[in-house]
């Protein structure tokens, strides 16, 4: 049995400007914090501990692995890893030494172990691994996990017009998108598969539990001005970019107030520093996705809302470590949009391009 375990997060990011992928995984260890970052040509591992971090580290070929023997570490466990280059993390223990093995899907060229830094009683060990990114080319999306969230459900119908309910349109769209992504070898989970209500915070929790690489919430908008039409996409911001965005976020967030809940979605077990760090990366990744979305839809002749990428404080986008976007497929309040939203041909067309955008978003840059 494990002792009381400290939850530690492993983080990875691809620091390229155009397309940032951000994934996270957990390692459970006692007395040690482990962070892992991936950029396009480097893997960085950071170990923090109050105890001394006497260690031996080396790389192995065929298959490529990074091995780290470290003293005074107990009870390391982990969830399924979900990295781009690190395919698996294994841990074993012999006497007083724990061995961590990082299986890689890319050859390692150079290893740098930086000196242990002692600061405020904590020890830090930094390991940099240069990888052979030139010879890396993977378009296998098997390990990419997408969580699709059909907005509303059950007692919360969302927008309604002519007896057409937003909750039904979002579920239809989510199911179509799931199928299309599975055909592209993504792993896909739906927050809901039927007409029932899920709290907003639990939709976020679900995505984090599944270690999602991308969270997409699907909605259909409604506004007083019947002429307002077009598709739009939202990423998280504490400050809404305009009044329409604020009104929409307020309305969508009310979804949880129906059930009388607070909107606190942050996992308290995750440290503040980590949240800050991952929030920044996650925010950038979400923005990258939204920009790609707008560019592709524009080019394919879709009718977009004026300033189609907006930002607002949607509760459902608040996972600190998963790029998250909310797509408003169109306006139920607009006749033309309503016809499209209920038309299977349009539903298929829109979900098809979204699946293509997701594919492009995750394509490695070479
Ligand atoms: Zn909605």
Coordinates of N, CA and C in Angstrom, one line a residue, residues 20 22 43 49 54 66 78-79 81 83 91 110 122 140 159 170 222 242 247 275 288:
X20 N 0.7 25.5 -30.1 CA 1.2 25.1 -28.8 C 0.4 23.9 -28.3
X22 N -0.2 21.4 -25.2 CA 0.0 21.4 -23.8 C -0.7 20.1 -23.2
X43 N 13.7 17.9 -24.2 CA 12.8 17.5 -23.1 C 13.5 17.9 -21.8
X49 N 13.1 18.7 -4.4 CA 12.9 17.9 -3.2 C 13.6 18.6 -2.0
X54 N 20.6 12.9 -4.8 CA 21.7 12.2 -5.3 C 21.2 11.2 -6.4
X66 N 15.4 7.2 -21.3 CA 16.2 8.0 -20.3 C 16.0 7.3 -19.0
X78 N 2.1 6.6 -11.3 CA 1.7 7.6 -12.3 C 0.5 7.2 -13.0
X79 N -0.1 8.1 -13.7 CA -1.2 7.7 -14.5 C -0.7 7.5 -16.0
X81 N 0.7 8.1 -19.4 CA 1.4 9.3 -19.9 C 0.8 9.6 -21.2
X83 N 2.4 12.2 -23.5 CA 3.3 13.1 -24.1 C 3.5 12.9 -25.6
X91 N 8.4 3.1 -13.2 CA 9.2 3.3 -11.9 C 9.3 2.0 -11.2
X110 N 21.7 14.2 -26.9 CA 22.6 14.7 -25.9 C 21.9 14.9 -24.6
X122 N 15.5 23.7 -0.4 CA 15.0 22.7 -1.4 C 16.2 22.4 -2.4
X140 N 0.5 10.1 -36.0 CA -0.4 9.1 -35.3 C -1.1 9.8 -34.1
X159 N -30.7 27.6 -25.2 CA -31.6 28.5 -26.0 C -32.7 27.6 -26.6
X170 N -26.6 20.5 -29.7 CA -25.3 20.4 -29.3 C -24.9 18.9 -29.2
X222 N -27.9 32.6 -28.9 CA -29.2 33.3 -29.1 C -29.1 34.7 -28.7
X242 N -16.2 41.9 -25.0 CA -17.2 42.9 -25.3 C -18.5 42.5 -24.6
X247 N -22.5 38.9 -21.9 CA -23.9 38.4 -21.7 C -24.0 36.9 -21.9
X275 N -0.3 25.9 -11.3 CA -1.5 26.5 -12.0 C -1.2 27.7 -12.8
X288 N -4.4 29.9 -29.8 CA -3.9 29.3 -31.1 C -4.9 28.5 -31.8

